[in-house]
Amino acid sequence: MKMQMNVIKKYHGTVRAVAVVAVLLSAIGIMAFTLHKDDKSGKADPELFVVKKDSVASVKAFKQVYTVLMSARCMNCHPSGDIPLQGDDSHLHTMFPKRGVDGKGVYAMKCANCHQATNTPGLHTPPGNPKWHLPPADMKMVFQGRTPHQLAKQLMDPDQNGHKNMQQLIEHVDDTLVKAAWNPGEGRTLPPMSHAAFKKAWLTWLSTGAYAPKGK
Amino acid sequence: MISLNVNQKAYQVDADPNMPLLWVIRDIIGLTGTKYGCGVAQCGACVVHLNGEAVRSCVTKVSRAEGQQVTTIEGLSANNDHPAQVAWNEENVPQCGYCHSGQIMSAAVLLRDNPNPTDEDIDNAMAGNICRCGTYLRIRKAIHTAAELQRKEVKS
Amino acid sequence: MQDISRRYFIKSTSTLGVALWLGLSAKGDTVKSLDPAIAENFSPFILVEPNGNITIFNNKPEIGQGTFQSIPALIAEEFEVSLDHITIKLTNGEKQFGRQSAGGSSSIRGSYTQLRKVGAAAREVFIKAAANRWQTDATNCYAEAGEVINRTTKASFTYGELVGDAAKLDLPKDPQLKDPKDFKILGKPAHRPDIPLKTNGDAVFGIDVQLPGMLYATVERCPVLGGTLKSFNAGEALKMPGVVKIAEVERVIGRYSSVGVAVIADSYWNAMQARKKLKVDWDTRGYETFNSSAYDEKLRSMANEPGLLDKKKGDVDSLTLKPENIIEAFYETPQIAHHPLEPLNCVAQVNGDKVEIWTSTQVPSSITGGQIDGFKPENVKLNATFVGGGFGRRLSVDYVNEAVSVAKQINKPVKVIWSREDTTQQGTFRPMTFSQLKGGFAENGELVQFEHKVISPSYSEANRKDFNIAKVDGTMVEGIGEQAYEIPNIKTSYVRADYHVPLGAWRSVTSSTLAFAQECFIDELANKAKMDPMEFRISLLHKPSDTKKVLLKLKELSGWDTPLPKGRGRGVAVWEFFAGLCAQVVEVTYSKDRSVKVDKAIVVIDLGEMVNPDNVANQVEGAIIMALGAATKPGITLKNGVVAEHNFYDNPLVRIYEAPKIEVHILTDGGKIKGVGEPGLPPFAPALANAIFAVTGKRIRKMPFDLQYI
């Protein structure tokens, strides 16, 4: 296997970023990075995030990532159309709410009109999150119907992933809306693995070169 | 005590912060124009405006509304003369009438955000409001009428 | 308009000075009196006060069907007053106002002539009073806008000014009804006076009633239908905030009764929170193993039973038709819920042997007429409100009796609210009907045999303890033997199946399912005869009939003979039953993904006479939306004895984006007066299924069917 070292210019560090990298480290153990103080700002910054390419490990990790992203909890808000999906069977959301330009719905059918900051108690009630929304109309980030190959490519393409760079992708795994998948409200099935396991797979995938599984 | 502003009037309400805004409005404040239909954000009978947005008060905890502007059907206009209300009367929309507080509150947001809605815009905006009597065709027509009234109002 | 405010529901009628009541006696004669006590002995539909205030009483509950305008309109037309200048009051089941109920599309049919007569008699007596004052002949005077005017002098008196004089005169026994060509209100599109109240929150529905010191209650009922309470532990629930009392209460529905647990609290929300903490042990009486799927299978197997004969014409059994000239088909329809958008609710206050009730009901007369258990009719006071949808669910008074049962527990007014889940899961329901159909042609191609056997539980058995099951339940075979088609040999029959679930009439009752089976099968027969479905129907109608008239009109108005582009189809159906007569053509588009879009319904409804064409159109539009839902949305099923559906997420209703275009044409040729509220419903599902057959060749024999994938 051909190994290659890639050095990515790291972001302005935050406590969370450090934590992310720490997890990475403990998870993989072979990653190299540097962390030093930015003399001017005094913040922990910049760091060097080192990716060690390993296509086999990467593809293996992505297969795990894929099972989560294609689970109802993630895919339902990444539909192929402009109507979110709903339920463990990912049917079209009742009453057909529309994406809207910003992904937050339209007119009297804005997501936050029903979806509160927290889950509403009871079965079949709207799950909640302060940021509840779909991807915006100009960047739909569709999961539904994507093959592992397509989804992996899409996730790494800034023109399709919400203009996210590596650091933002790393951060995204701890996004409150992403994590909402593991607190979906009563009666909803959880993604097929824990958030910690998903995060490990996600970061492994990224840190081993974000290879896309073969195929179409 | 929770401070609420409903229809431009201040209220101090002694309620569980988890109590849905619907029941605070109806049973504590005593404004019964806002209706209970399903309790799970399916039917839209309970729509009120929270800072201008058409929220479903049956799943909105009263704590979310604290210090915010709440408008109910009773506060939509002083004389039943919001363009949607006028149009609803002109087109004889309601039958039993139970859902129409919510219908009108939803329509008012549509008319604000889109002064010239198409049938499709109307369907998109009103999809969350159930009318068991089936007055949907009239709702569509009345929203077009209201949009026209609103445009005239703006001109004059 | 402000006169019709929420206040009048609570306050009793108070009059200024001596006011004149005019109305009908029990025998149907026009009567009047200045004495309110005497007026209590007749039906006082009009009250004229000396200050000119005029009140007209509407004795048919306003459930959305428009009686708030249509009933007063009958009186106002003849009395020459504008509905804009009078007060309209809903009656409260008072004995003197006769049968106060809304059901069977009967309000106008039953009142059309009688109430016009009241208005006409009143008009004549006030004209006479004015003529006497002017010492002129009554023919020299006319009434307009609540005044009597002297044709010669142009002088005028308001009705109010004439109260004293009019009171002294005899009412005409047979007043002259207006010539319909002079109508100002009847037959003209009109605004309904209840609509302004329904656009600003002023209209008071039962659930909106607020009384000083009122408590709220919710009831935990046995989830297994047919079961009842064994025991309960209120310990934790009692500790919840606001809880006042927890008690056993009884619900009686038809021949069934069941005990549940009521949680009474200071707010509905608190009551609901405490209800979740109840620990209840139910006696499920063996019904916990009941499953709809097995029951449906049983109904299918019962199709082989001969059943009870309903109607017979000619002799189908003596026919010897060739087997290839006979077709048979089996149709199935689901059990469904009514889903009025206002959940069931009732406020009750018990005071010793008296009870006062505030509620949304279709049947005020039942509540005050002896159906409140344990109270003498004269000790029951009802305050009827606007009704947030009935559709038959509010013909039952189970929820009223249950609320009274709750109120007996506590010395305060209490509002019992059923959650949407309670309303969905506890019935009543429209029963499923399964239909076995058979038709046969003679050698010459004439349709000579028609048989329709209905297999279903019995509505009447569910609702009446004294119902004799050895007899046909006429409700379950409604309309099937009464269609105008002239077929020489017809046999209709009924196979009754045991059932334990509360059943209730659902808008258009059993016609809502039987029309689907029968009118789709007529289409199958047309297909067998290789005839156009419209022409086939008309060919079965030789004699003049309302059905023939309606179909011919529909053929013309729907452009039936104009072919539709590829991928589109149209279907037709007609249905006559107790409530009225309506025919429809439905147009659909079939897509490559096998989905069907309902483009348009063209409707002809035959009324004879009508009050408000705009309201008729609104009713028919609504009936079609409701029929679309009943045809295409999942019904109510039981799993392990419990209703599997809960709320609109799993028992959905039609939403705005599903609404097709609807064209309503009304026939008013002065013939037999027919109903408005229900007849728009039965023809829709068969016309839709027939349209789908026309475009796909696929025959749908089971409701509901999924339009997304045919």
PDB file of C-alpha atoms in Angstrom, chain B residues 16-20 23-45 56 58 72-81 84-101 103-104 119 122-141 143, chain C residues 6 62-66 190-192 194-205 207-210 216 267-270 272-273 336-343 386-389 391 415 417-421 506-507 612-623 625-626 629-630 647-649 653-662:
ATOM      1  CA  ASP B  16     -45.967  25.376  34.065  1.00  0.00           C
ATOM      2  CA  PRO B  17     -43.359  26.591  31.546  1.00  0.00           C
ATOM      3  CA  ASN B  18     -43.943  23.322  29.675  1.00  0.00           C
ATOM      4  CA  MET B  19     -47.640  23.988  29.210  1.00  0.00           C
ATOM      5  CA  PRO B  20     -48.375  24.478  25.535  1.00  0.00           C
ATOM      6  CA  TRP B  23     -53.816  25.999  26.617  1.00  0.00           C
ATOM      7  CA  VAL B  24     -52.399  29.120  28.196  1.00  0.00           C
ATOM      8  CA  ILE B  25     -54.120  31.253  25.573  1.00  0.00           C
ATOM      9  CA  ARG B  26     -57.411  29.371  25.805  1.00  0.00           C
ATOM     10  CA  ASP B  27     -57.778  28.284  29.401  1.00  0.00           C
ATOM     11  CA  ILE B  28     -55.784  30.889  31.315  1.00  0.00           C
ATOM     12  CA  ILE B  29     -55.973  34.055  29.232  1.00  0.00           C
ATOM     13  CA  GLY B  30     -59.421  33.098  27.969  1.00  0.00           C
ATOM     14  CA  LEU B  31     -59.017  33.768  24.239  1.00  0.00           C
ATOM     15  CA  THR B  32     -60.836  30.835  22.662  1.00  0.00           C
ATOM     16  CA  GLY B  33     -60.544  31.734  18.988  1.00  0.00           C
ATOM     17  CA  THR B  34     -57.398  29.608  18.806  1.00  0.00           C
ATOM     18  CA  LYS B  35     -58.540  26.000  18.555  1.00  0.00           C
ATOM     19  CA  TYR B  36     -57.421  22.589  19.696  1.00  0.00           C
ATOM     20  CA  GLY B  37     -57.627  20.050  16.899  1.00  0.00           C
ATOM     21  CA  CYS B  38     -54.943  17.385  17.211  1.00  0.00           C
ATOM     22  CA  GLY B  39     -52.357  18.386  19.805  1.00  0.00           C
ATOM     23  CA  VAL B  40     -49.465  17.128  17.682  1.00  0.00           C
ATOM     24  CA  ALA B  41     -48.951  19.846  15.048  1.00  0.00           C
ATOM     25  CA  GLN B  42     -50.882  17.978  12.375  1.00  0.00           C
ATOM     26  CA  CYS B  43     -53.980  20.074  11.752  1.00  0.00           C
ATOM     27  CA  GLY B  44     -53.116  23.754  12.176  1.00  0.00           C
ATOM     28  CA  ALA B  45     -56.260  24.726  14.082  1.00  0.00           C
ATOM     29  CA  ARG B  56     -48.548  25.790  16.166  1.00  0.00           C
ATOM     30  CA  CYS B  58     -50.311  23.078  20.642  1.00  0.00           C
ATOM     31  CA  THR B  72     -54.084  35.302  17.972  1.00  0.00           C
ATOM     32  CA  ILE B  73     -57.028  35.449  15.597  1.00  0.00           C
ATOM     33  CA  GLU B  74     -58.661  37.919  17.990  1.00  0.00           C
ATOM     34  CA  GLY B  75     -55.718  40.276  17.527  1.00  0.00           C
ATOM     35  CA  LEU B  76     -55.175  39.879  13.786  1.00  0.00           C
ATOM     36  CA  SER B  77     -57.210  43.002  13.080  1.00  0.00           C
ATOM     37  CA  ALA B  78     -59.312  45.427  15.040  1.00  0.00           C
ATOM     38  CA  ASN B  79     -62.496  45.037  13.023  1.00  0.00           C
ATOM     39  CA  ASN B  80     -62.367  41.655  11.318  1.00  0.00           C
ATOM     40  CA  ASP B  81     -60.822  43.537   8.408  1.00  0.00           C
ATOM     41  CA  ALA B  84     -57.774  37.513   4.643  1.00  0.00           C
ATOM     42  CA  GLN B  85     -60.740  38.014   6.963  1.00  0.00           C
ATOM     43  CA  VAL B  86     -62.492  40.244   4.452  1.00  0.00           C
ATOM     44  CA  ALA B  87     -61.849  37.738   1.682  1.00  0.00           C
ATOM     45  CA  TRP B  88     -63.001  34.809   3.835  1.00  0.00           C
ATOM     46  CA  ASN B  89     -66.310  36.623   4.284  1.00  0.00           C
ATOM     47  CA  GLU B  90     -66.562  37.640   0.670  1.00  0.00           C
ATOM     48  CA  GLU B  91     -66.032  34.074  -0.578  1.00  0.00           C
ATOM     49  CA  ASN B  92     -68.143  32.441   2.168  1.00  0.00           C
ATOM     50  CA  VAL B  93     -65.280  30.130   2.994  1.00  0.00           C
ATOM     51  CA  PRO B  94     -66.156  28.477   6.326  1.00  0.00           C
ATOM     52  CA  GLN B  95     -68.674  25.763   6.917  1.00  0.00           C
ATOM     53  CA  CYS B  96     -68.439  24.662  10.536  1.00  0.00           C
ATOM     54  CA  GLY B  97     -65.726  27.281  10.932  1.00  0.00           C
ATOM     55  CA  TYR B  98     -63.682  25.461  13.531  1.00  0.00           C
ATOM     56  CA  CYS B  99     -60.425  25.349  11.542  1.00  0.00           C
ATOM     57  CA  HIS B 100     -60.606  28.819  10.089  1.00  0.00           C
ATOM     58  CA  SER B 101     -58.884  30.750  12.857  1.00  0.00           C
ATOM     59  CA  GLN B 103     -56.418  28.847   8.305  1.00  0.00           C
ATOM     60  CA  ILE B 104     -56.585  32.634   8.397  1.00  0.00           C
ATOM     61  CA  ASP B 119     -52.227  28.281  -6.477  1.00  0.00           C
ATOM     62  CA  ILE B 122     -51.130  28.655  -1.591  1.00  0.00           C
ATOM     63  CA  ASP B 123     -51.037  24.862  -1.491  1.00  0.00           C
ATOM     64  CA  ASN B 124     -47.485  24.971  -0.128  1.00  0.00           C
ATOM     65  CA  ALA B 125     -48.399  27.493   2.535  1.00  0.00           C
ATOM     66  CA  MET B 126     -51.702  25.961   3.602  1.00  0.00           C
ATOM     67  CA  ALA B 127     -50.721  22.285   3.468  1.00  0.00           C
ATOM     68  CA  GLY B 128     -50.535  22.128   7.244  1.00  0.00           C
ATOM     69  CA  ASN B 129     -54.081  23.292   7.866  1.00  0.00           C
ATOM     70  CA  ILE B 130     -56.781  20.622   7.748  1.00  0.00           C
ATOM     71  CA  CYS B 131     -60.367  21.545   6.958  1.00  0.00           C
ATOM     72  CA  ARG B 132     -62.599  18.557   7.617  1.00  0.00           C
ATOM     73  CA  CYS B 133     -65.545  20.277   5.943  1.00  0.00           C
ATOM     74  CA  GLY B 134     -63.402  20.454   2.806  1.00  0.00           C
ATOM     75  CA  THR B 135     -63.471  24.165   2.031  1.00  0.00           C
ATOM     76  CA  TYR B 136     -60.083  24.057   0.329  1.00  0.00           C
ATOM     77  CA  LEU B 137     -61.226  25.432  -3.023  1.00  0.00           C
ATOM     78  CA  ARG B 138     -62.681  28.434  -1.279  1.00  0.00           C
ATOM     79  CA  ILE B 139     -59.553  28.920   0.796  1.00  0.00           C
ATOM     80  CA  ARG B 140     -57.549  29.099  -2.423  1.00  0.00           C
ATOM     81  CA  LYS B 141     -59.982  31.537  -3.937  1.00  0.00           C
ATOM     82  CA  ILE B 143     -56.378  33.973  -0.633  1.00  0.00           C
TER      83      ILE B 143
ATOM     84  CA  ARG C   6     -70.989  35.079  21.848  1.00  0.00           C
ATOM     85  CA  GLU C  62     -75.470  24.914  12.833  1.00  0.00           C
ATOM     86  CA  ILE C  63     -72.933  22.186  12.161  1.00  0.00           C
ATOM     87  CA  GLY C  64     -71.395  23.821   9.125  1.00  0.00           C
ATOM     88  CA  GLN C  65     -74.245  23.009   6.779  1.00  0.00           C
ATOM     89  CA  GLY C  66     -75.484  26.594   6.848  1.00  0.00           C
ATOM     90  CA  ALA C 190     -76.143  34.973   0.131  1.00  0.00           C
ATOM     91  CA  HIS C 191     -73.539  35.580   2.780  1.00  0.00           C
ATOM     92  CA  ARG C 192     -74.050  33.495   5.868  1.00  0.00           C
ATOM     93  CA  ASP C 194     -72.259  33.078  11.020  1.00  0.00           C
ATOM     94  CA  ILE C 195     -69.221  33.600   8.827  1.00  0.00           C
ATOM     95  CA  PRO C 196     -68.002  36.899  10.342  1.00  0.00           C
ATOM     96  CA  LEU C 197     -68.032  35.175  13.730  1.00  0.00           C
ATOM     97  CA  LYS C 198     -65.905  32.391  12.293  1.00  0.00           C
ATOM     98  CA  THR C 199     -63.182  34.680  10.959  1.00  0.00           C
ATOM     99  CA  ASN C 200     -62.306  36.584  14.110  1.00  0.00           C
ATOM    100  CA  GLY C 201     -62.631  34.040  16.885  1.00  0.00           C
ATOM    101  CA  ASP C 202     -66.035  35.218  18.085  1.00  0.00           C
ATOM    102  CA  ALA C 203     -67.989  32.065  17.281  1.00  0.00           C
ATOM    103  CA  VAL C 204     -68.430  29.948  20.386  1.00  0.00           C
ATOM    104  CA  PHE C 205     -68.166  26.210  19.911  1.00  0.00           C
ATOM    105  CA  ILE C 207     -65.129  23.525  23.526  1.00  0.00           C
ATOM    106  CA  ASP C 208     -64.969  27.322  23.959  1.00  0.00           C
ATOM    107  CA  VAL C 209     -67.546  27.598  26.709  1.00  0.00           C
ATOM    108  CA  GLN C 210     -66.097  29.164  29.830  1.00  0.00           C
ATOM    109  CA  TYR C 216     -61.562  20.416  33.251  1.00  0.00           C
ATOM    110  CA  SER C 267     -56.838  22.903  33.510  1.00  0.00           C
ATOM    111  CA  TYR C 268     -57.109  20.482  30.631  1.00  0.00           C
ATOM    112  CA  TRP C 269     -53.340  20.360  30.382  1.00  0.00           C
ATOM    113  CA  ASN C 270     -52.921  19.406  34.008  1.00  0.00           C
ATOM    114  CA  MET C 272     -53.875  15.286  30.671  1.00  0.00           C
ATOM    115  CA  GLN C 273     -50.524  15.186  32.473  1.00  0.00           C
ATOM    116  CA  ILE C 336     -63.767   4.881   9.144  1.00  0.00           C
ATOM    117  CA  ALA C 337     -63.903   7.643  11.720  1.00  0.00           C
ATOM    118  CA  HIS C 338     -65.845  10.898  11.455  1.00  0.00           C
ATOM    119  CA  HIS C 339     -63.072  13.207  12.600  1.00  0.00           C
ATOM    120  CA  PRO C 340     -64.965  16.410  13.231  1.00  0.00           C
ATOM    121  CA  LEU C 341     -62.159  18.913  13.696  1.00  0.00           C
ATOM    122  CA  GLU C 342     -63.601  20.036  17.022  1.00  0.00           C
ATOM    123  CA  PRO C 343     -62.814  17.073  19.260  1.00  0.00           C
ATOM    124  CA  PHE C 386     -71.926  26.275  17.110  1.00  0.00           C
ATOM    125  CA  VAL C 387     -70.753  22.800  16.175  1.00  0.00           C
ATOM    126  CA  GLY C 388     -67.213  22.250  14.907  1.00  0.00           C
ATOM    127  CA  GLY C 389     -68.252  19.477  12.583  1.00  0.00           C
ATOM    128  CA  PHE C 391     -70.757  14.297  10.136  1.00  0.00           C
ATOM    129  CA  LYS C 415     -65.552  20.633  30.795  1.00  0.00           C
ATOM    130  CA  ILE C 417     -62.489  17.256  26.408  1.00  0.00           C
ATOM    131  CA  TRP C 418     -61.675  14.173  24.365  1.00  0.00           C
ATOM    132  CA  SER C 419     -58.168  14.286  22.964  1.00  0.00           C
ATOM    133  CA  ARG C 420     -57.823  13.731  19.230  1.00  0.00           C
ATOM    134  CA  GLU C 421     -56.603  10.248  20.044  1.00  0.00           C
ATOM    135  CA  TRP C 506     -71.352   8.787   8.936  1.00  0.00           C
ATOM    136  CA  ARG C 507     -72.230  11.540   6.451  1.00  0.00           C
ATOM    137  CA  ASN C 612     -78.674  29.512  -0.990  1.00  0.00           C
ATOM    138  CA  PRO C 613     -76.904  28.272  -4.126  1.00  0.00           C
ATOM    139  CA  ASP C 614     -73.527  29.422  -2.876  1.00  0.00           C
ATOM    140  CA  ASN C 615     -73.958  27.365   0.253  1.00  0.00           C
ATOM    141  CA  VAL C 616     -75.182  24.383  -1.757  1.00  0.00           C
ATOM    142  CA  ALA C 617     -71.987  24.592  -3.803  1.00  0.00           C
ATOM    143  CA  ASN C 618     -69.907  24.824  -0.620  1.00  0.00           C
ATOM    144  CA  GLN C 619     -71.637  21.740   0.805  1.00  0.00           C
ATOM    145  CA  VAL C 620     -71.130  19.717  -2.358  1.00  0.00           C
ATOM    146  CA  GLU C 621     -67.487  20.772  -2.642  1.00  0.00           C
ATOM    147  CA  GLY C 622     -66.972  19.665   0.939  1.00  0.00           C
ATOM    148  CA  ALA C 623     -68.794  16.386   0.401  1.00  0.00           C
ATOM    149  CA  ILE C 625     -63.346  16.358  -0.454  1.00  0.00           C
ATOM    150  CA  MET C 626     -64.678  14.126   2.302  1.00  0.00           C
ATOM    151  CA  GLY C 629     -60.580  11.046   1.747  1.00  0.00           C
ATOM    152  CA  ALA C 630     -62.904   8.132   2.477  1.00  0.00           C
ATOM    153  CA  ASN C 647     -54.344  10.887  15.071  1.00  0.00           C
ATOM    154  CA  PHE C 648     -54.033  12.580  11.698  1.00  0.00           C
ATOM    155  CA  TYR C 649     -50.504  11.271  11.176  1.00  0.00           C
ATOM    156  CA  LEU C 653     -57.444  13.562   6.036  1.00  0.00           C
ATOM    157  CA  VAL C 654     -57.379  15.251   2.645  1.00  0.00           C
ATOM    158  CA  ARG C 655     -55.215  18.359   2.504  1.00  0.00           C
ATOM    159  CA  ILE C 656     -55.482  21.402   0.280  1.00  0.00           C
ATOM    160  CA  TYR C 657     -53.030  20.210  -2.378  1.00  0.00           C
ATOM    161  CA  GLU C 658     -55.178  17.152  -3.030  1.00  0.00           C
ATOM    162  CA  ALA C 659     -58.345  19.119  -3.750  1.00  0.00           C
ATOM    163  CA  PRO C 660     -59.518  18.746  -7.344  1.00  0.00           C
ATOM    164  CA  LYS C 661     -61.494  21.311  -9.288  1.00  0.00           C
ATOM    165  CA  ILE C 662     -65.179  20.961  -8.615  1.00  0.00           C
TER     166      ILE C 662
END
